Coordinates of C-alpha atoms in Angstrom, one line a residue:
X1 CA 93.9 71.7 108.2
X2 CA 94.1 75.6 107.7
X3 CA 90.7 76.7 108.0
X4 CA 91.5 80.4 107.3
X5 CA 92.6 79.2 103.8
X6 CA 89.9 77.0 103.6
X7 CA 87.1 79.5 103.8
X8 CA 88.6 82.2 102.2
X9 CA 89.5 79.7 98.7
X10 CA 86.1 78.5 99.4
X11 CA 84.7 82.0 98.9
X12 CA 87.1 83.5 96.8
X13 CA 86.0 80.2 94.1
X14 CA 82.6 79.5 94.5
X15 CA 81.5 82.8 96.0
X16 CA 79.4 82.5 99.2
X17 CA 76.0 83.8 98.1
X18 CA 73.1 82.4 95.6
X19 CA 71.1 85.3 95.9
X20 CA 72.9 88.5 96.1
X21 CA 75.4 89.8 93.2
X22 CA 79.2 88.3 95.0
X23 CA 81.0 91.5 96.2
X24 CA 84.0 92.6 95.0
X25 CA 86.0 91.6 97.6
X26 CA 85.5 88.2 97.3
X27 CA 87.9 88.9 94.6
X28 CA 90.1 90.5 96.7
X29 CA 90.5 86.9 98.1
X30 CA 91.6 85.3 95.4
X31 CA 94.4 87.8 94.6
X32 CA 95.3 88.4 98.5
X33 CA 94.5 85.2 100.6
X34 CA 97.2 85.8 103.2
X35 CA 96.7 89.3 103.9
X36 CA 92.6 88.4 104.4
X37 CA 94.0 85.3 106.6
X38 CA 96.5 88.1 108.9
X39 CA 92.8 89.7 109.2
X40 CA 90.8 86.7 110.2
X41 CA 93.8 85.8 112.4
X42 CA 93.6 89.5 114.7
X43 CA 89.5 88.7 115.0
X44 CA 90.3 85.6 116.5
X45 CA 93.3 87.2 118.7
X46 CA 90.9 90.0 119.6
X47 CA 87.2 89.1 118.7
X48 CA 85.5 91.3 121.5
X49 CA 87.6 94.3 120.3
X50 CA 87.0 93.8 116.6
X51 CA 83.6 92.8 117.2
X52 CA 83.0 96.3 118.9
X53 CA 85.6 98.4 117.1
X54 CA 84.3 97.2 113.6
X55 CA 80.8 95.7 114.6
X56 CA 79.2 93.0 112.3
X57 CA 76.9 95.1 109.3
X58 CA 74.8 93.3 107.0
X59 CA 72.3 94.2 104.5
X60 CA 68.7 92.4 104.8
X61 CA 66.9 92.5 101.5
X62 CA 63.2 91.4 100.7
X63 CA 64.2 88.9 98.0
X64 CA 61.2 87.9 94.7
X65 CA 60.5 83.7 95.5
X66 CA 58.3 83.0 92.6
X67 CA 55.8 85.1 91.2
X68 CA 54.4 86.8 94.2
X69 CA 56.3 85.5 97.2
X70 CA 58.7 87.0 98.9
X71 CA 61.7 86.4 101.7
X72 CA 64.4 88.1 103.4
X73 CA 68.0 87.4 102.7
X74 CA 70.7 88.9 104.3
X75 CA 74.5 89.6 103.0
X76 CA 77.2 89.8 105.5
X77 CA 80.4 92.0 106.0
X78 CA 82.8 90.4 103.7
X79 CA 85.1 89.8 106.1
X80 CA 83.3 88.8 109.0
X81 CA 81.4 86.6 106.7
X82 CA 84.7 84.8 106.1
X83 CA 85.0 85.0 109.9
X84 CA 81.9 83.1 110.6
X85 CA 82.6 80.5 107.8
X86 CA 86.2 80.1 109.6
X87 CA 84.5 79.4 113.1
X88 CA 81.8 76.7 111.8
X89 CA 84.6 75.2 110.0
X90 CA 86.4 74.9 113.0
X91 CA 83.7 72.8 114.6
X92 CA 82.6 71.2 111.1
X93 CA 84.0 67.8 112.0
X94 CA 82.3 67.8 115.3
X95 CA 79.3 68.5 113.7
X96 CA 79.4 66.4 110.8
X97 CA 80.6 62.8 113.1
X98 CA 77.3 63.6 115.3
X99 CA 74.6 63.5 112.4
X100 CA 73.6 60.5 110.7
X101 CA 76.4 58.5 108.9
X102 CA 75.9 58.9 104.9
X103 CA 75.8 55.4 104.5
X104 CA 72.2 55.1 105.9
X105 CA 70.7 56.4 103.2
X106 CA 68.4 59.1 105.4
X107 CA 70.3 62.9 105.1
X108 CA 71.4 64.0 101.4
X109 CA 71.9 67.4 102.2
X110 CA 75.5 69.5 102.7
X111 CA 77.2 66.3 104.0
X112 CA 81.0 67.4 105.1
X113 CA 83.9 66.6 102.6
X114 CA 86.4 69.1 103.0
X115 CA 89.2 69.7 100.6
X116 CA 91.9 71.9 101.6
X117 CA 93.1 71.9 97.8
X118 CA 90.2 72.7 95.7
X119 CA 88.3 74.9 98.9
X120 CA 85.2 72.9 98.4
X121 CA 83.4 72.1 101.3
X122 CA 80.5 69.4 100.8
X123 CA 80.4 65.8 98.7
X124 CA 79.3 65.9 95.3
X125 CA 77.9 63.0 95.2
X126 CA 75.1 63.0 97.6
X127 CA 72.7 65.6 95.9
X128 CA 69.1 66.4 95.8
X129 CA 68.7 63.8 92.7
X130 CA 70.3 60.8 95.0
X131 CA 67.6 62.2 97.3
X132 CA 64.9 61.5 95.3
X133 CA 65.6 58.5 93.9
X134 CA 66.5 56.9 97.4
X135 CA 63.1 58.0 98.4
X136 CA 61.5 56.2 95.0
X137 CA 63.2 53.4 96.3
X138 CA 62.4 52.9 99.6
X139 CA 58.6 53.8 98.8
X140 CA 58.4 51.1 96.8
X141 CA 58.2 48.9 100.3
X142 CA 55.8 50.9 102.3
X143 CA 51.8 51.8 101.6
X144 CA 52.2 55.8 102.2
X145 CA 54.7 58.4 102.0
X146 CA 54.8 61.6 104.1
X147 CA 56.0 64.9 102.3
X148 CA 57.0 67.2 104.6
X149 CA 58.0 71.3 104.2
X150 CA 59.3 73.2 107.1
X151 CA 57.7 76.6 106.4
X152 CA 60.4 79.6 106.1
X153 CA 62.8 77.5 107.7
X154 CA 66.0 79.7 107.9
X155 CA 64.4 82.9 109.1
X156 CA 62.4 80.5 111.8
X157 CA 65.9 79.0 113.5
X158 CA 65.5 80.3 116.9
X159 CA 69.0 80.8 117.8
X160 CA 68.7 79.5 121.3
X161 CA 68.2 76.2 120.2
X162 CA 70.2 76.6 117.3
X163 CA 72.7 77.0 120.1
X164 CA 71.8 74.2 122.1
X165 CA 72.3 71.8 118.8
X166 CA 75.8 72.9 118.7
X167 CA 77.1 72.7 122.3
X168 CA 75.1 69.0 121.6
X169 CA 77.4 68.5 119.0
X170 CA 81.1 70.3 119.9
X171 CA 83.0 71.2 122.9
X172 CA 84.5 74.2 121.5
X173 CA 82.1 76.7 123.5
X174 CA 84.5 79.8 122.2
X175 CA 83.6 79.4 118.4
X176 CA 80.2 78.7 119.3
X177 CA 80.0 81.7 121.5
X178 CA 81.2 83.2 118.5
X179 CA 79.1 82.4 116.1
X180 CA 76.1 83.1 118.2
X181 CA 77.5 86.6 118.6
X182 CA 77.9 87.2 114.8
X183 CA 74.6 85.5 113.8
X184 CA 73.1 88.4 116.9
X185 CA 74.2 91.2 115.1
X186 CA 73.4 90.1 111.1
X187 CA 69.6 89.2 113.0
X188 CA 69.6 93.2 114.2
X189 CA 69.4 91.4 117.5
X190 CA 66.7 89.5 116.8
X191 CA 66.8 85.6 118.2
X192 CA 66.1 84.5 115.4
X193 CA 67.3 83.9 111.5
X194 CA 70.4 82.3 109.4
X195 CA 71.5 84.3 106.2
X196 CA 69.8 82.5 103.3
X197 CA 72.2 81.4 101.3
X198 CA 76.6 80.9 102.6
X199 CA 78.0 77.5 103.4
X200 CA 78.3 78.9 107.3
X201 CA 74.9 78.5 107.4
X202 CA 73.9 76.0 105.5
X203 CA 76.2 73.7 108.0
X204 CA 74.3 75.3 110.9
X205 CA 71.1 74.3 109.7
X206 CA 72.0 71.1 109.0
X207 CA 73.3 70.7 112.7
X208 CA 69.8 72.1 114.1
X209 CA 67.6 69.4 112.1
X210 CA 69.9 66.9 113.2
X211 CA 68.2 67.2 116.3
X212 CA 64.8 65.9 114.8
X213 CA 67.1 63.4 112.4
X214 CA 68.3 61.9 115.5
X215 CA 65.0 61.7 117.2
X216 CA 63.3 60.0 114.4
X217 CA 66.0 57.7 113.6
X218 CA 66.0 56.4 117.2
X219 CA 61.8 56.1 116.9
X220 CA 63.0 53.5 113.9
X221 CA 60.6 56.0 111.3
X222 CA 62.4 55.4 108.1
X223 CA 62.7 58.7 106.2
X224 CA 65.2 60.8 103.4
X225 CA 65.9 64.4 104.0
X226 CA 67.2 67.1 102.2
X227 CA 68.1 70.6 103.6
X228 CA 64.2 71.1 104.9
X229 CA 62.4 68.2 102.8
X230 CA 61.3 65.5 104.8
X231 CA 60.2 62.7 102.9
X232 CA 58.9 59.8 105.8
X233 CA 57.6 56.4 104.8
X234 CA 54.3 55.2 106.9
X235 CA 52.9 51.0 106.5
X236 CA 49.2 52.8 106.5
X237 CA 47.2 55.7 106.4
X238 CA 46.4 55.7 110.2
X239 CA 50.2 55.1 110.6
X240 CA 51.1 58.2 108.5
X241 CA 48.7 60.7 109.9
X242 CA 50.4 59.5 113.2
X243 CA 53.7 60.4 112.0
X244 CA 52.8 63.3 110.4
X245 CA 51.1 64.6 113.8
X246 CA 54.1 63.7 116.0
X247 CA 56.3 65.4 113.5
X248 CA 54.6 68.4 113.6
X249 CA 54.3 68.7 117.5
X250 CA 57.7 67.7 117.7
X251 CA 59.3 70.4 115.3
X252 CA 56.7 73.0 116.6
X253 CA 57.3 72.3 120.4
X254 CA 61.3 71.8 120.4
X255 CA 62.6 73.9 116.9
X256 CA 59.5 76.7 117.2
X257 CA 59.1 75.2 113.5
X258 CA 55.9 74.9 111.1
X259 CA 55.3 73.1 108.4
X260 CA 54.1 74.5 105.0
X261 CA 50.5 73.4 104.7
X262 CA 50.6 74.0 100.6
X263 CA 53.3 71.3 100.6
X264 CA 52.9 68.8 103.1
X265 CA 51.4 65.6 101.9
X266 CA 50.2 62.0 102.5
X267 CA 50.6 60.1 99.3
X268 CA 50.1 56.2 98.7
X269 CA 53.1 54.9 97.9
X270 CA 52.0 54.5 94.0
X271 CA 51.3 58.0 93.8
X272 CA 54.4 59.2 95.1
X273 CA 56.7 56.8 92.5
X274 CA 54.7 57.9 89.7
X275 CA 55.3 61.4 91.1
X276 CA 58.8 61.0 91.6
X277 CA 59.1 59.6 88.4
X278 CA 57.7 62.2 86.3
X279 CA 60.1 64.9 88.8
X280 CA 63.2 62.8 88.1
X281 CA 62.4 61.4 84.6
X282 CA 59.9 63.7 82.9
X283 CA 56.6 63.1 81.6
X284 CA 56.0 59.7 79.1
X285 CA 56.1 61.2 75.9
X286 CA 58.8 63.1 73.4
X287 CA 58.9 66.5 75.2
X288 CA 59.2 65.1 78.6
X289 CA 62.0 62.6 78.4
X290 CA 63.5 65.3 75.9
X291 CA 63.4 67.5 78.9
X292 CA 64.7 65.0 81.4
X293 CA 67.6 63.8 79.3
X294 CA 68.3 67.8 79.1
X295 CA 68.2 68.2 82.9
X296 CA 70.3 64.9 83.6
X297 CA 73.3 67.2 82.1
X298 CA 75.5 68.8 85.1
X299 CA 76.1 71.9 82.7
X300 CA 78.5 73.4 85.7
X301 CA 82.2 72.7 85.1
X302 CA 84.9 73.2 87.4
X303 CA 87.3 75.2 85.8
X304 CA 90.0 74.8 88.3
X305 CA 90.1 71.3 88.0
X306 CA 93.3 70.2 86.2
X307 CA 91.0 68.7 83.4
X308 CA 88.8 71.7 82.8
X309 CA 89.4 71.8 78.9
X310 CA 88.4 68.7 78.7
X311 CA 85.6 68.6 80.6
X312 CA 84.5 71.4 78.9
X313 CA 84.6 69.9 75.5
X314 CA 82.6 66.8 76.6
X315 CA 79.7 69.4 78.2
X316 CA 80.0 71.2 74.6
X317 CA 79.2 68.1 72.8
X318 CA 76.5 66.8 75.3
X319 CA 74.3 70.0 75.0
X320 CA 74.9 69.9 70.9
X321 CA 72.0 66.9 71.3
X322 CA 69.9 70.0 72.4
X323 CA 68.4 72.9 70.6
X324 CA 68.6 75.6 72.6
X325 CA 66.8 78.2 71.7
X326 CA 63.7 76.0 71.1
X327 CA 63.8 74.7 74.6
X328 CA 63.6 78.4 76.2
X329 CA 60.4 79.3 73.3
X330 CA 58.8 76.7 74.1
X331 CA 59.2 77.3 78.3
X332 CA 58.3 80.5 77.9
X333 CA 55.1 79.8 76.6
X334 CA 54.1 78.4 79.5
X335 CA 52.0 80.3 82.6
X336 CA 54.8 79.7 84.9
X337 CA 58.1 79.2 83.9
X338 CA 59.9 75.5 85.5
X339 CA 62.6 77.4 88.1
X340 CA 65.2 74.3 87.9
X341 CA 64.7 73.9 83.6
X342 CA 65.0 77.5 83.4
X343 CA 68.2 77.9 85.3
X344 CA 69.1 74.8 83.8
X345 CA 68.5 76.6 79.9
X346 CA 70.5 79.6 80.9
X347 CA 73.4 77.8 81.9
X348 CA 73.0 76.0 78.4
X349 CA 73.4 79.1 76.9
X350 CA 76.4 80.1 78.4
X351 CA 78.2 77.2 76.4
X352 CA 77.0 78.6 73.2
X353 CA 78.3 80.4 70.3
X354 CA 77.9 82.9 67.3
X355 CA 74.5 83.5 66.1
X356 CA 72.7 80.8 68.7
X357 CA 74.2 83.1 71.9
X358 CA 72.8 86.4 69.9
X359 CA 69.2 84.5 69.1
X360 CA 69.1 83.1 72.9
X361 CA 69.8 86.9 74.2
X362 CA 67.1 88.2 72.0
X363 CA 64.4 86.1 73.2
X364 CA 65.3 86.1 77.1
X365 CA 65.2 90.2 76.2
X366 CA 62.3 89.9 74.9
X367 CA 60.3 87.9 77.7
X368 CA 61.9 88.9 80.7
X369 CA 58.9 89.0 82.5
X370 CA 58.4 85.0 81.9
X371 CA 62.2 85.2 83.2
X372 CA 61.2 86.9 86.5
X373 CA 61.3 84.2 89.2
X374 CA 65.0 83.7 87.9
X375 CA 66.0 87.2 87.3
X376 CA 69.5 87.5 89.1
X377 CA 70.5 84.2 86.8
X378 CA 69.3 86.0 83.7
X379 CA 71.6 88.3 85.0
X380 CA 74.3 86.5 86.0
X381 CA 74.2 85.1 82.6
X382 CA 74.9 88.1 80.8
X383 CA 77.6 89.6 83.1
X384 CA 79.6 86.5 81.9
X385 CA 78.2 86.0 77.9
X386 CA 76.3 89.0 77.0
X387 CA 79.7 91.1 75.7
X388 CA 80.2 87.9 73.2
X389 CA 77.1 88.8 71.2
X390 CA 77.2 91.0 68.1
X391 CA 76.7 94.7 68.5
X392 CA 73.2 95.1 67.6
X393 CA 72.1 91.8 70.6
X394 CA 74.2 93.8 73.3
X395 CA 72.7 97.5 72.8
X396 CA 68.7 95.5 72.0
X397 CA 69.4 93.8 75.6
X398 CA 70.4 97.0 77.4
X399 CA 68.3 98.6 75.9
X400 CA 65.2 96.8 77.1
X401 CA 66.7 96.9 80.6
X402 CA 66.8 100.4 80.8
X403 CA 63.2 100.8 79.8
X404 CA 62.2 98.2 82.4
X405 CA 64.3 100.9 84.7
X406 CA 62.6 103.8 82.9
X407 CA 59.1 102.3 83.1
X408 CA 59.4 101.5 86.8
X409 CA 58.7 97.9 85.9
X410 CA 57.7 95.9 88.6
X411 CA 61.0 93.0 87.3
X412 CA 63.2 95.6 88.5
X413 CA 61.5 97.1 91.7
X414 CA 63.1 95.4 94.8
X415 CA 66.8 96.0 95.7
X416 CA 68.5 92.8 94.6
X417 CA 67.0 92.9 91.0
X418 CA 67.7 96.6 90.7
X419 CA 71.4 96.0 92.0
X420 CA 72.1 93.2 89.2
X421 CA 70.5 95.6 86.7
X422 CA 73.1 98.2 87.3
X423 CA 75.7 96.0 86.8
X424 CA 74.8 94.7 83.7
X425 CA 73.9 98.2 82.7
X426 CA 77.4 99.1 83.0
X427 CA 79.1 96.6 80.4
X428 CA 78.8 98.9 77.9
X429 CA 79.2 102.6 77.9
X430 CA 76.2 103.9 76.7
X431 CA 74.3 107.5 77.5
X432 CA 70.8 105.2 78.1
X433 CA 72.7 103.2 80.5
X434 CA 74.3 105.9 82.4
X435 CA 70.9 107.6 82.9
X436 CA 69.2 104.5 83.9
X437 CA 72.2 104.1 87.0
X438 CA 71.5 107.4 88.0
X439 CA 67.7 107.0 87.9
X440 CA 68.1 103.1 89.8
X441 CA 70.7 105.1 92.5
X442 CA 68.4 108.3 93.0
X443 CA 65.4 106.4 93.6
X444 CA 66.4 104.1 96.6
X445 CA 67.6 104.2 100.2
X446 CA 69.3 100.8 100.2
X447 CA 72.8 100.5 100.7
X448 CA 73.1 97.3 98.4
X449 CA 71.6 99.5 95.6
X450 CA 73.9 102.5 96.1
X451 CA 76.9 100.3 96.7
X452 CA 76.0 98.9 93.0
X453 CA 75.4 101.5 91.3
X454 CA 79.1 103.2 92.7
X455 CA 80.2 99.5 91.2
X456 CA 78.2 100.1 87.9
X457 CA 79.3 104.3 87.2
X458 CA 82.7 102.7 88.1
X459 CA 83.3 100.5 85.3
X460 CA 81.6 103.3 83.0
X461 CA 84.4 105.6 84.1
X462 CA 81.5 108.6 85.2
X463 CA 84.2 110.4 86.8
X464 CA 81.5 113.5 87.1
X465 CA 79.0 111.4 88.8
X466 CA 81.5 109.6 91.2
X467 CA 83.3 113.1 92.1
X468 CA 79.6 114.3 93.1
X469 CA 79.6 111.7 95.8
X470 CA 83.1 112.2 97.9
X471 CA 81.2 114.9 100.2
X472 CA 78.7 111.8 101.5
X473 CA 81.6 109.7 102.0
X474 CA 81.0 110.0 106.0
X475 CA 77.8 109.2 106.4
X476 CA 78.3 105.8 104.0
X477 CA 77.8 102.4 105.1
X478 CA 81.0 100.3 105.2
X479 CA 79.6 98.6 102.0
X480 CA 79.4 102.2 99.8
X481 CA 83.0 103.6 101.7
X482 CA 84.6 100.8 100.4
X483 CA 82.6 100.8 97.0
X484 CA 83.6 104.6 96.8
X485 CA 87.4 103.8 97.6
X486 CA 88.0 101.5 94.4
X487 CA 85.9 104.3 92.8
X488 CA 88.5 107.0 93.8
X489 CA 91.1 105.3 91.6
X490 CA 89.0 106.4 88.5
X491 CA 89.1 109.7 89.6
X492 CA 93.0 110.4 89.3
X493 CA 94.5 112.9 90.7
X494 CA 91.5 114.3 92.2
X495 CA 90.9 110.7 93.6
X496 CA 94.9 110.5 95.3
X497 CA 94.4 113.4 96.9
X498 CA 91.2 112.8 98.3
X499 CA 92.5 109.2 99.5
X500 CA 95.3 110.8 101.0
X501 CA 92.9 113.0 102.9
X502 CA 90.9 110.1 104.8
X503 CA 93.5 107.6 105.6
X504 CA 93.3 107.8 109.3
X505 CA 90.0 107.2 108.7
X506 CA 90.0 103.7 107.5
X507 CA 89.9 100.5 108.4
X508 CA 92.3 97.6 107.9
X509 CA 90.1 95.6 106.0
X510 CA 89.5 99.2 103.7
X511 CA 93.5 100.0 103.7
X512 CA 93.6 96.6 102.3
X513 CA 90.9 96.8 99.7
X514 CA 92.7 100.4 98.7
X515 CA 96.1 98.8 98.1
X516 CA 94.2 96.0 96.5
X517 CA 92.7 98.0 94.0
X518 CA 95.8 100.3 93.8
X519 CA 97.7 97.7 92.4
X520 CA 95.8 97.0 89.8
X521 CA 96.7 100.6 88.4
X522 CA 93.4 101.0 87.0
X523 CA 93.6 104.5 85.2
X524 CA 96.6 103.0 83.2
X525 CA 95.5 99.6 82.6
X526 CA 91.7 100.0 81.8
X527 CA 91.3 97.4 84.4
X528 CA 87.5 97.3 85.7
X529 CA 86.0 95.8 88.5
X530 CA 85.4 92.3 88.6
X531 CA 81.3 92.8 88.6

């Protein structure tokens, strides 16, 4: 199996972030696979000199979880992110025959099923509903159930042991070594810490809690896991405080893991079906099975399987049970807004049409703050459907974004939620918009917010305010050098000349973004970048 191809289809598809807006270059993948794979082919021929020559950057961002919680996320070099996918590839199969075999019904999570055609990586089948519903099932025969929440688990994985797991699991110590060395520098040199939210990672983590899987499996406690759920099943209530006690010294003593005290649990087993039931099925009466039904939809289509048309026809007549625009009113009017339903109502919206889309837009506008814990898919959501509404919806939805920027709102305060506003800002030309990018880009620091708003002033064509920048172009992180270099190609002549100028200075990976974007002859073409 190639497993340069694989991870770069795998990112160029699917993208390799759920938090942060996907870079550029991930499209830069899907147009130029084997120029990225002669890349990733020199790391490997010469990791300690690339790894030194172009060192490992990544941004770390404080990232909104729910209302008032917070985490840190980190996105990586695009290239050495597809590096480090590459590597844990490599050892995937190792990893993947030393945890517990699928068919015993205990680990749901990111179970291995690579597919060199399609670039996907994990099984569809085995999801966090099968999870569940296992777990229904098996309480069914015991007295108590065990919920257990590992508390911040990513940014917790000491990579020592993290380590230790894989040279448990794989005798390829040079993409370990590796991997270690890449995970160092994203971590700032910190021990500690995976990047919320790649595939790399996400089969890393999986091979650390295999460690406790193992140990409890060998104990003969029957439990279900997914990612960091633990859901263990106890004969009585002396018999699950012992588990839950062991557990906890266990993950504390060997992982340097806690659990979350708000979501750990002891439940009789009658309490955790009915529980389970109302999470899988909704609530006994017309609103919550009407709700269930909705969320038993998998809106998300592949649309580079060979029957996408199809398959997108059969999703269009599913949600036409549904009333859209209802649904989200009536979430909204809720305290808290239901993360999974709301995501779940946006992606229904991207399916609709005509004067439904323009309605929908209009009401998420107008209650954006209810929308807050799911911001970047509000967002996402109108970078793909947002220029399909009627004149009027599009300048009433930028609109209220730029006063949220004007206002200082707090929805658009931290870096990631300010980066996806400029891009959305810059669908449309408009003067409001253009000041609002210049008032996001002047009032932070961050690299991920400057690199977006280069991105956003881009696409607008603000040759004036993209000239202004080419005497910080040294002092630039790699992110806003190589956001400035497709930038230069809106600057004509001005912009040749200047590229001309600072050739020597670039990378490989930036000559090839530059010839990238050069062939797309954007000044003649009105191409944009794919934001």
């Amino acid at each position: 199996m190639d497993y340069y191809k694989l991870a770069i289809d795998n990112i160029s598809k699917f993208g390799d972030t759920d938090i942060f807006p996907y870079p550029i270059e991930n499209a830069l993948f899907y147009d130029k696979p084997e120029e990225v794979k002669k890349i990733l082919e020199q790391i490997s021929g010469d990791f300690d000199n690339w790894s030194t020559n172009y060192p490992v950057e990544s941004i770390n961002s404080c990232i909104p979880v729910g209302i008032t919680g917070f985490r840190w996320a980190a996105i990586v070099d695009p290239i050495w992110n597809a590096f480090l996918l590459y590597e844990v590839l490599r050892i995937s199969k190792d990893l993947e025959t030393k945890r517990i075999a699928p068919s015993k019904n205990c680990v749901f999570s990111y179970r291995l099923k690579l597919k060199q055609t399609t670039g996907k990586l994990f099984d569809n089948d085995l999801t966090w509903r099968k999870f569940y519903e296992t777990a229904r099932t098996k309480a069914s025969s015991s007295a108590y159930v065990i919920k257990l929440d590992i508390s911040d688990f990513y940014t917790r994985i000491y990579h020592h042991r993290l380590e230790n797991a894989l040279l448990r699991s794989t005798s390829n110590t040079t993409s370990v070594k590796r991997i270690m060395t890449i995970l160092n520098s994203i971590s700032k040199n910190a021990s500690y810490g995976l990047p919320v939210g790649g595939n790399a990672a996400r089969i890393l983590a999986e091979t650390l809690l295999n460690s406790f899987d193992q140990v409890i499996n060998s104990k003969k406690i029957d439990f279900c896991r997914y990612v960091d759920d633990y859901i263990i099943f106890a004969d009585s209530k002396e018999d699950a405080f012992k588990k839950l006690n062991w557990c906890a010294e266990f993950l504390l003593r060997n992982e340097g893991l806690t659990l979350q005290k708000n979501k750990t649990q002891i439940l009789t087993s009658s309490e955790f079906i009915s529980q389970s039931t109302v999470i899988l099925e909704g609530e006994d009466d017309k609103e919550g099975k009407e709700r269930s039904a909705f969320m038993r939809i998998h809106i998300k289509y592949d649309p580079y399987s060979i029957t996408a048309e199809q398959d997108y026809k059969e999703l269009k007549r599913k949600l036409s049970d549904f009333d859209i625009v209802p649904l989200i009113k009536t979430e909204i009017r809720k305290s808290r807004i239901h993360h999974a339903f709301g995501k779940q109502l946006l992606n229904a919206v991207n399916i609709l049409e005509d004067e439904p889309l323009n309605l929908a837009f209009k009401t998420i506008a107008s209650n954006l703050d209810s929308f807050y814990p799911i911001y970047p898919s509000v967002m996402h959501l109108a970078n793909r459907k947002l220029l399909d509404c009627d004149e009027e919806t599009i300048d009433f939805f930028l609109d209220t974004l730029a006063e949220l920027v004007f206002t200082d709102s707090y929805i658009v305060q931290t870096d990631n939620n300010s980066s996806y506003t400029a891009r959305v800002l810059s669908l449309k030309n408009r003067e409001s918009s253009i000041q609002a990018i210049d008032h996001i880009a002047s009032a932070s620091r961050s690299a991920l917010v400057k690199m977006n708003c280069i991105y956003g002033m881009t696409n607008l064509s603000n040759s004036f305010w993209l000239s202004d920048l080419k005497p910080q172009f040294s002092t630039f992180t790699s992110w806003e050098r190589r956001a400035f270099i497709a930038a230069s190609y809106y600057l004509n002549d001005e912009g040749k000349h200047w590229r001309d100028k600072i050739e020597p200075q670039l990378s490989e990976f930036e000559t090839l973004l530059k010839r990238w974007i050069g062939s797309k002859n954007p000044s003649a073409s009105n191409w944009k970048l794919p934001l």
